[in-house]
């Protein structure tokens, strides 16, 4: 279980780094573009933030399900 938590933690850090790089790229694009480009970048940034929140929620769900499976396996092992 500890190993799964470490993998989950590393995955979250990697995903966060990817989103930070994307957001930085969007900000750089926004500084160089027209109003329409800036609006497009704002929309894309919002979608990236939403996607990151969904990924975080999915990661939490995987951890919770993993704990439930672990508990069930322990119960089966004690029977």
PDB file of N, CA and C in Angstrom:
ATOM      1  N   UNK A   1       0.834  -1.192   0.000  1.00  0.00           N
ATOM      2  CA  UNK A   1       0.000   0.000   0.000  1.00  0.00           C
ATOM      3  C   UNK A   1       0.870   1.245   0.000  1.00  0.00           C
ATOM      4  N   UNK A   2       1.972   1.197   0.753  1.00  0.00           N
ATOM      5  CA  UNK A   2       2.881   2.341   0.803  1.00  0.00           C
ATOM      6  C   UNK A   2       3.476   2.619  -0.574  1.00  0.00           C
ATOM      7  N   UNK A   3       3.804   1.522  -1.272  1.00  0.00           N
ATOM      8  CA  UNK A   3       4.380   1.656  -2.608  1.00  0.00           C
ATOM      9  C   UNK A   3       3.369   2.304  -3.559  1.00  0.00           C
ATOM     10  N   UNK A   4       2.103   1.913  -3.448  1.00  0.00           N
ATOM     11  CA  UNK A   4       1.061   2.504  -4.289  1.00  0.00           C
ATOM     12  C   UNK A   4       0.928   3.996  -3.995  1.00  0.00           C
ATOM     13  N   UNK A   5       1.047   4.367  -2.725  1.00  0.00           N
ATOM     14  CA  UNK A   5       0.953   5.775  -2.347  1.00  0.00           C
ATOM     15  C   UNK A   5       2.129   6.566  -2.938  1.00  0.00           C
ATOM     16  N   UNK A   6       3.323   5.974  -2.922  1.00  0.00           N
ATOM     17  CA  UNK A   6       4.493   6.647  -3.485  1.00  0.00           C
ATOM     18  C   UNK A   6       4.348   6.832  -4.986  1.00  0.00           C
ATOM     19  N   UNK A   7       3.833   5.819  -5.670  1.00  0.00           N
ATOM     20  CA  UNK A   7       3.608   5.917  -7.115  1.00  0.00           C
ATOM     21  C   UNK A   7       2.567   6.988  -7.403  1.00  0.00           C
ATOM     22  N   UNK A   8       1.494   7.000  -6.606  1.00  0.00           N
ATOM     23  CA  UNK A   8       0.446   8.002  -6.776  1.00  0.00           C
ATOM     24  C   UNK A   8       1.009   9.403  -6.563  1.00  0.00           C
ATOM     25  N   UNK A   9       1.861   9.567  -5.562  1.00  0.00           N
ATOM     26  CA  UNK A   9       2.470  10.864  -5.270  1.00  0.00           C
ATOM     27  C   UNK A   9       3.361  11.317  -6.423  1.00  0.00           C
ATOM     28  N   UNK A  10       4.163  10.398  -6.947  1.00  0.00           N
ATOM     29  CA  UNK A  10       5.027  10.738  -8.090  1.00  0.00           C
ATOM     30  C   UNK A  10       4.203  11.095  -9.319  1.00  0.00           C
ATOM     31  N   UNK A  11       3.124  10.363  -9.544  1.00  0.00           N
ATOM     32  CA  UNK A  11       2.263  10.637 -10.696  1.00  0.00           C
ATOM     33  C   UNK A  11       1.638  12.026 -10.573  1.00  0.00           C
ATOM     34  N   UNK A  12       1.187  12.382  -9.375  1.00  0.00           N
ATOM     35  CA  UNK A  12       0.595  13.707  -9.165  1.00  0.00           C
ATOM     36  C   UNK A  12       1.618  14.811  -9.406  1.00  0.00           C
ATOM     37  N   UNK A  13       2.860  14.590  -8.956  1.00  0.00           N
ATOM     38  CA  UNK A  13       3.904  15.594  -9.168  1.00  0.00           C
ATOM     39  C   UNK A  13       4.190  15.764 -10.651  1.00  0.00           C
ATOM     40  N   UNK A  14       4.242  14.654 -11.384  1.00  0.00           N
ATOM     41  CA  UNK A  14       4.492  14.716 -12.828  1.00  0.00           C
ATOM     42  C   UNK A  14       3.355  15.435 -13.542  1.00  0.00           C
ATOM     43  N   UNK A  15       2.123  15.090 -13.183  1.00  0.00           N
ATOM     44  CA  UNK A  15       0.962  15.731 -13.802  1.00  0.00           C
ATOM     45  C   UNK A  15       0.949  17.224 -13.485  1.00  0.00           C
ATOM     46  N   UNK A  16       1.271  17.584 -12.249  1.00  0.00           N
ATOM     47  CA  UNK A  16       1.321  18.995 -11.869  1.00  0.00           C
ATOM     48  C   UNK A  16       2.372  19.739 -12.691  1.00  0.00           C
ATOM     49  N   UNK A  17       3.536  19.125 -12.867  1.00  0.00           N
ATOM     50  CA  UNK A  17       4.598  19.763 -13.654  1.00  0.00           C
ATOM     51  C   UNK A  17       4.152  19.978 -15.098  1.00  0.00           C
ATOM     52  N   UNK A  18       3.460  19.012 -15.651  1.00  0.00           N
ATOM     53  CA  UNK A  18       2.960  19.146 -17.025  1.00  0.00           C
ATOM     54  C   UNK A  18       1.989  20.318 -17.121  1.00  0.00           C
ATOM     55  N   UNK A  19       1.068  20.412 -16.163  1.00  0.00           N
ATOM     56  CA  UNK A  19       0.088  21.490 -16.202  1.00  0.00           C
ATOM     57  C   UNK A  19       0.719  22.855 -15.957  1.00  0.00           C
ATOM     58  N   UNK A  20       1.732  22.909 -15.107  1.00  0.00           N
ATOM     59  CA  UNK A  20       2.431  24.180 -14.892  1.00  0.00           C
ATOM     60  C   UNK A  20       3.106  24.616 -16.193  1.00  0.00           C
ATOM     61  N   UNK A  21       3.734  23.673 -16.892  1.00  0.00           N
ATOM     62  CA  UNK A  21       4.369  24.010 -18.168  1.00  0.00           C
ATOM     63  C   UNK A  21       3.350  24.468 -19.202  1.00  0.00           C
ATOM     64  N   UNK A  22       2.201  23.804 -19.245  1.00  0.00           N
ATOM     65  CA  UNK A  22       1.150  24.222 -20.173  1.00  0.00           C
ATOM     66  C   UNK A  22       0.641  25.622 -19.843  1.00  0.00           C
ATOM     67  N   UNK A  23       0.396  25.864 -18.561  1.00  0.00           N
ATOM     68  CA  UNK A  23      -0.102  27.175 -18.150  1.00  0.00           C
ATOM     69  C   UNK A  23       0.918  28.266 -18.475  1.00  0.00           C
ATOM     70  N   UNK A  24       2.199  27.971 -18.253  1.00  0.00           N
ATOM     71  CA  UNK A  24       3.257  28.944 -18.573  1.00  0.00           C
ATOM     72  C   UNK A  24       3.265  29.232 -20.066  1.00  0.00           C
ATOM     73  N   UNK A  25       3.118  28.203 -20.865  1.00  0.00           N
ATOM     74  CA  UNK A  25       3.076  28.392 -22.315  1.00  0.00           C
ATOM     75  C   UNK A  25       1.888  29.259 -22.719  1.00  0.00           C
ATOM     76  N   UNK A  26       0.733  29.007 -22.092  1.00  0.00           N
ATOM     77  CA  UNK A  26      -0.449  29.796 -22.411  1.00  0.00           C
ATOM     78  C   UNK A  26      -0.247  31.267 -22.047  1.00  0.00           C
ATOM     79  N   UNK A  27       0.362  31.502 -20.902  1.00  0.00           N
ATOM     80  CA  UNK A  27       0.609  32.882 -20.476  1.00  0.00           C
ATOM     81  C   UNK A  27       1.567  33.564 -21.459  1.00  0.00           C
ATOM     82  N   UNK A  28       2.594  32.849 -21.886  1.00  0.00           N
ATOM     83  CA  UNK A  28       3.531  33.410 -22.859  1.00  0.00           C
ATOM     84  C   UNK A  28       2.833  33.721 -24.176  1.00  0.00           C
ATOM     85  N   UNK A  29       1.945  32.828 -24.611  1.00  0.00           N
ATOM     86  CA  UNK A  29       1.187  33.073 -25.841  1.00  0.00           C
ATOM     87  C   UNK A  29       0.297  34.301 -25.684  1.00  0.00           C
ATOM     88  N   UNK A  30      -0.325  34.406 -24.520  1.00  0.00           N
ATOM     89  CA  UNK A  30      -1.249  35.509 -24.286  1.00  0.00           C
ATOM     90  C   UNK A  30      -0.522  36.850 -24.386  1.00  0.00           C
ATOM     91  N   UNK A  31       0.690  36.917 -23.884  1.00  0.00           N
ATOM     92  CA  UNK A  31       1.451  38.161 -23.935  1.00  0.00           C
ATOM     93  C   UNK A  31       1.809  38.582 -25.346  1.00  0.00           C
ATOM     94  N   UNK A  32       1.829  37.647 -26.270  1.00  0.00           N
ATOM     95  CA  UNK A  32       2.252  37.941 -27.641  1.00  0.00           C
ATOM     96  C   UNK A  32       1.104  38.077 -28.628  1.00  0.00           C
ATOM     97  N   UNK A  33      -0.106  37.774 -28.198  1.00  0.00           N
ATOM     98  CA  UNK A  33      -1.207  37.722 -29.148  1.00  0.00           C
ATOM     99  C   UNK A  33      -2.202  38.865 -28.982  1.00  0.00           C
ATOM    100  N   UNK A  34      -3.127  38.901 -29.918  1.00  0.00           N
ATOM    101  CA  UNK A  34      -4.186  39.907 -29.915  1.00  0.00           C
ATOM    102  C   UNK A  34      -5.253  39.567 -28.881  1.00  0.00           C
ATOM    103  N   UNK A  35      -6.279  40.389 -28.821  1.00  0.00           N
ATOM    104  CA  UNK A  35      -7.375  40.161 -27.878  1.00  0.00           C
ATOM    105  C   UNK A  35      -8.016  38.792 -28.099  1.00  0.00           C
ATOM    106  N   UNK A  36      -8.262  38.440 -29.371  1.00  0.00           N
ATOM    107  CA  UNK A  36      -8.889  37.152 -29.672  1.00  0.00           C
ATOM    108  C   UNK A  36      -7.995  36.010 -29.198  1.00  0.00           C
ATOM    109  N   UNK A  37      -6.708  36.118 -29.451  1.00  0.00           N
ATOM    110  CA  UNK A  37      -5.763  35.107 -29.005  1.00  0.00           C
ATOM    111  C   UNK A  37      -5.748  34.994 -27.497  1.00  0.00           C
ATOM    112  N   UNK A  38      -5.811  36.147 -26.817  1.00  0.00           N
ATOM    113  CA  UNK A  38      -5.819  36.156 -25.354  1.00  0.00           C
ATOM    114  C   UNK A  38      -7.067  35.451 -24.827  1.00  0.00           C
ATOM    115  N   UNK A  39      -8.201  35.699 -25.471  1.00  0.00           N
ATOM    116  CA  UNK A  39      -9.443  35.048 -25.052  1.00  0.00           C
ATOM    117  C   UNK A  39      -9.345  33.534 -25.242  1.00  0.00           C
ATOM    118  N   UNK A  40      -8.796  33.130 -26.366  1.00  0.00           N
ATOM    119  CA  UNK A  40      -8.626  31.704 -26.644  1.00  0.00           C
ATOM    120  C   UNK A  40      -7.717  31.061 -25.604  1.00  0.00           C
ATOM    121  N   UNK A  41      -6.638  31.741 -25.264  1.00  0.00           N
ATOM    122  CA  UNK A  41      -5.712  31.223 -24.255  1.00  0.00           C
ATOM    123  C   UNK A  41      -6.395  31.136 -22.896  1.00  0.00           C
ATOM    124  N   UNK A  42      -7.220  32.125 -22.550  1.00  0.00           N
ATOM    125  CA  UNK A  42      -7.960  32.075 -21.279  1.00  0.00           C
ATOM    126  C   UNK A  42      -8.870  30.852 -21.228  1.00  0.00           C
ATOM    127  N   UNK A  43      -9.563  30.584 -22.335  1.00  0.00           N
ATOM    128  CA  UNK A  43     -10.462  29.430 -22.395  1.00  0.00           C
ATOM    129  C   UNK A  43      -9.665  28.138 -22.260  1.00  0.00           C
ATOM    130  N   UNK A  44      -8.547  28.047 -22.967  1.00  0.00           N
ATOM    131  CA  UNK A  44      -7.711  26.847 -22.889  1.00  0.00           C
ATOM    132  C   UNK A  44      -7.144  26.656 -21.477  1.00  0.00           C
ATOM    133  N   UNK A  45      -6.739  27.748 -20.860  1.00  0.00           N
ATOM    134  CA  UNK A  45      -6.197  27.667 -19.491  1.00  0.00           C
ATOM    135  C   UNK A  45      -7.268  27.154 -18.535  1.00  0.00           C
ATOM    136  N   UNK A  46      -8.477  27.655 -18.669  1.00  0.00           N
ATOM    137  CA  UNK A  46      -9.576  27.189 -17.823  1.00  0.00           C
ATOM    138  C   UNK A  46      -9.829  25.699 -18.040  1.00  0.00           C
ATOM    139  N   UNK A  47      -9.760  25.252 -19.281  1.00  0.00           N
ATOM    140  CA  UNK A  47      -9.962  23.833 -19.560  1.00  0.00           C
ATOM    141  C   UNK A  47      -8.849  22.986 -18.958  1.00  0.00           C
ATOM    142  N   UNK A  48      -7.626  23.485 -18.999  1.00  0.00           N
ATOM    143  CA  UNK A  48      -6.505  22.764 -18.408  1.00  0.00           C
ATOM    144  C   UNK A  48      -6.679  22.659 -16.891  1.00  0.00           C
ATOM    145  N   UNK A  49      -7.100  23.744 -16.261  1.00  0.00           N
ATOM    146  CA  UNK A  49      -7.322  23.720 -14.808  1.00  0.00           C
ATOM    147  C   UNK A  49      -8.438  22.733 -14.469  1.00  0.00           C
ATOM    148  N   UNK A  50      -9.493  22.735 -15.246  1.00  0.00           N
ATOM    149  CA  UNK A  50     -10.599  21.799 -15.024  1.00  0.00           C
ATOM    150  C   UNK A  50     -10.116  20.362 -15.181  1.00  0.00           C
ATOM    151  N   UNK A  51      -9.327  20.118 -16.215  1.00  0.00           N
ATOM    152  CA  UNK A  51      -8.789  18.780 -16.439  1.00  0.00           C
ATOM    153  C   UNK A  51      -7.897  18.352 -15.285  1.00  0.00           C
ATOM    154  N   UNK A  52      -7.091  19.262 -14.790  1.00  0.00           N
ATOM    155  CA  UNK A  52      -6.208  18.930 -13.653  1.00  0.00           C
ATOM    156  C   UNK A  52      -7.036  18.563 -12.427  1.00  0.00           C
ATOM    157  N   UNK A  53      -8.099  19.312 -12.188  1.00  0.00           N
ATOM    158  CA  UNK A  53      -8.963  18.994 -11.045  1.00  0.00           C
ATOM    159  C   UNK A  53      -9.595  17.615 -11.211  1.00  0.00           C
ATOM    160  N   UNK A  54      -9.986  17.286 -12.444  1.00  0.00           N
ATOM    161  CA  UNK A  54     -10.573  15.969 -12.695  1.00  0.00           C
ATOM    162  C   UNK A  54      -9.536  14.868 -12.493  1.00  0.00           C
ATOM    163  N   UNK A  55      -8.299  15.117 -12.936  1.00  0.00           N
ATOM    164  CA  UNK A  55      -7.230  14.130 -12.748  1.00  0.00           C
ATOM    165  C   UNK A  55      -6.963  13.935 -11.262  1.00  0.00           C
ATOM    166  N   UNK A  56      -6.923  15.034 -10.498  1.00  0.00           N
ATOM    167  CA  UNK A  56      -6.728  14.930  -9.048  1.00  0.00           C
ATOM    168  C   UNK A  56      -7.857  14.133  -8.402  1.00  0.00           C
ATOM    169  N   UNK A  57      -9.087  14.385  -8.829  1.00  0.00           N
ATOM    170  CA  UNK A  57     -10.239  13.654  -8.287  1.00  0.00           C
ATOM    171  C   UNK A  57     -10.145  12.173  -8.640  1.00  0.00           C
ATOM    172  N   UNK A  58      -9.733  11.879  -9.871  1.00  0.00           N
ATOM    173  CA  UNK A  58      -9.594  10.496 -10.291  1.00  0.00           C
ATOM    174  C   UNK A  58      -8.500   9.801  -9.482  1.00  0.00           C
ATOM    175  N   UNK A  59      -7.398  10.504  -9.248  1.00  0.00           N
ATOM    176  CA  UNK A  59      -6.317   9.938  -8.437  1.00  0.00           C
ATOM    177  C   UNK A  59      -6.784   9.618  -7.029  1.00  0.00           C
ATOM    178  N   UNK A  60      -7.570  10.504  -6.459  1.00  0.00           N
ATOM    179  CA  UNK A  60      -8.116  10.268  -5.116  1.00  0.00           C
ATOM    180  C   UNK A  60      -9.054   9.062  -5.129  1.00  0.00           C
ATOM    181  N   UNK A  61      -9.865   8.954  -6.161  1.00  0.00           N
ATOM    182  CA  UNK A  61     -10.772   7.814  -6.290  1.00  0.00           C
ATOM    183  C   UNK A  61      -9.990   6.504  -6.377  1.00  0.00           C
ATOM    184  N   UNK A  62      -8.896   6.501  -7.139  1.00  0.00           N
ATOM    185  CA  UNK A  62      -8.063   5.302  -7.257  1.00  0.00           C
ATOM    186  C   UNK A  62      -7.477   4.915  -5.903  1.00  0.00           C
ATOM    187  N   UNK A  63      -7.020   5.908  -5.138  1.00  0.00           N
ATOM    188  CA  UNK A  63      -6.472   5.628  -3.803  1.00  0.00           C
ATOM    189  C   UNK A  63      -7.542   5.038  -2.893  1.00  0.00           C
ATOM    190  N   UNK A  64      -8.735   5.619  -2.923  1.00  0.00           N
ATOM    191  CA  UNK A  64      -9.833   5.125  -2.081  1.00  0.00           C
ATOM    192  C   UNK A  64     -10.204   3.693  -2.484  1.00  0.00           C
ATOM    193  N   UNK A  65     -10.315   3.448  -3.790  1.00  0.00           N
ATOM    194  CA  UNK A  65     -10.655   2.103  -4.249  1.00  0.00           C
ATOM    195  C   UNK A  65      -9.557   1.108  -3.873  1.00  0.00           C
ATOM    196  N   UNK A  66      -8.306   1.541  -3.983  1.00  0.00           N
ATOM    197  CA  UNK A  66      -7.192   0.675  -3.599  1.00  0.00           C
ATOM    198  C   UNK A  66      -7.263   0.293  -2.132  1.00  0.00           C
ATOM    199  N   UNK A  67      -7.616   1.233  -1.284  1.00  0.00           N
ATOM    200  CA  UNK A  67      -7.747   0.949   0.150  1.00  0.00           C
ATOM    201  C   UNK A  67      -8.887  -0.029   0.407  1.00  0.00           C
ATOM    202  N   UNK A  68      -9.996   0.150  -0.318  1.00  0.00           N
ATOM    203  CA  UNK A  68     -11.138  -0.751  -0.147  1.00  0.00           C
ATOM    204  C   UNK A  68     -10.772  -2.167  -0.580  1.00  0.00           C
ATOM    205  N   UNK A  69     -10.073  -2.289  -1.692  1.00  0.00           N
ATOM    206  CA  UNK A  69      -9.647  -3.609  -2.162  1.00  0.00           C
ATOM    207  C   UNK A  69      -8.693  -4.235  -1.153  1.00  0.00           C
ATOM    208  N   UNK A  70      -7.791  -3.438  -0.617  1.00  0.00           N
ATOM    209  CA  UNK A  70      -6.857  -3.924   0.400  1.00  0.00           C
ATOM    210  C   UNK A  70      -7.613  -4.457   1.621  1.00  0.00           C
ATOM    211  N   UNK A  71      -8.613  -3.717   2.074  1.00  0.00           N
ATOM    212  CA  UNK A  71      -9.413  -4.158   3.229  1.00  0.00           C
ATOM    213  C   UNK A  71     -10.139  -5.469   2.911  1.00  0.00           C
ATOM    214  N   UNK A  72     -10.716  -5.549   1.712  1.00  0.00           N
ATOM    215  CA  UNK A  72     -11.444  -6.757   1.335  1.00  0.00           C
ATOM    216  C   UNK A  72     -10.507  -7.955   1.264  1.00  0.00           C
ATOM    217  N   UNK A  73      -9.301  -7.765   0.723  1.00  0.00           N
ATOM    218  CA  UNK A  73      -8.343  -8.868   0.644  1.00  0.00           C
ATOM    219  C   UNK A  73      -7.909  -9.326   2.031  1.00  0.00           C
ATOM    220  N   UNK A  74      -7.756  -8.375   2.953  1.00  0.00           N
ATOM    221  CA  UNK A  74      -7.410  -8.742   4.330  1.00  0.00           C
ATOM    222  C   UNK A  74      -8.529  -9.556   4.973  1.00  0.00           C
ATOM    223  N   UNK A  75      -9.786  -9.149   4.719  1.00  0.00           N
ATOM    224  CA  UNK A  75     -10.923  -9.879   5.285  1.00  0.00           C
ATOM    225  C   UNK A  75     -11.000 -11.286   4.710  1.00  0.00           C
ATOM    226  N   UNK A  76     -10.754 -11.413   3.415  1.00  0.00           N
ATOM    227  CA  UNK A  76     -10.785 -12.733   2.785  1.00  0.00           C
ATOM    228  C   UNK A  76      -9.648 -13.593   3.343  1.00  0.00           C
ATOM    229  N   UNK A  77      -8.497 -12.982   3.591  1.00  0.00           N
ATOM    230  CA  UNK A  77      -7.357 -13.709   4.136  1.00  0.00           C
ATOM    231  C   UNK A  77      -7.579 -14.226   5.543  1.00  0.00           C
ATOM    232  N   UNK A  78      -8.442 -13.566   6.301  1.00  0.00           N
ATOM    233  CA  UNK A  78      -8.692 -13.990   7.690  1.00  0.00           C
ATOM    234  C   UNK A  78      -9.781 -15.046   7.778  1.00  0.00           C
ATOM    235  N   UNK A  79     -10.457 -15.315   6.691  1.00  0.00           N
ATOM    236  CA  UNK A  79     -11.548 -16.322   6.718  1.00  0.00           C
ATOM    237  C   UNK A  79     -10.990 -17.720   6.681  1.00  0.00           C
TER     238      UNK A  79
END
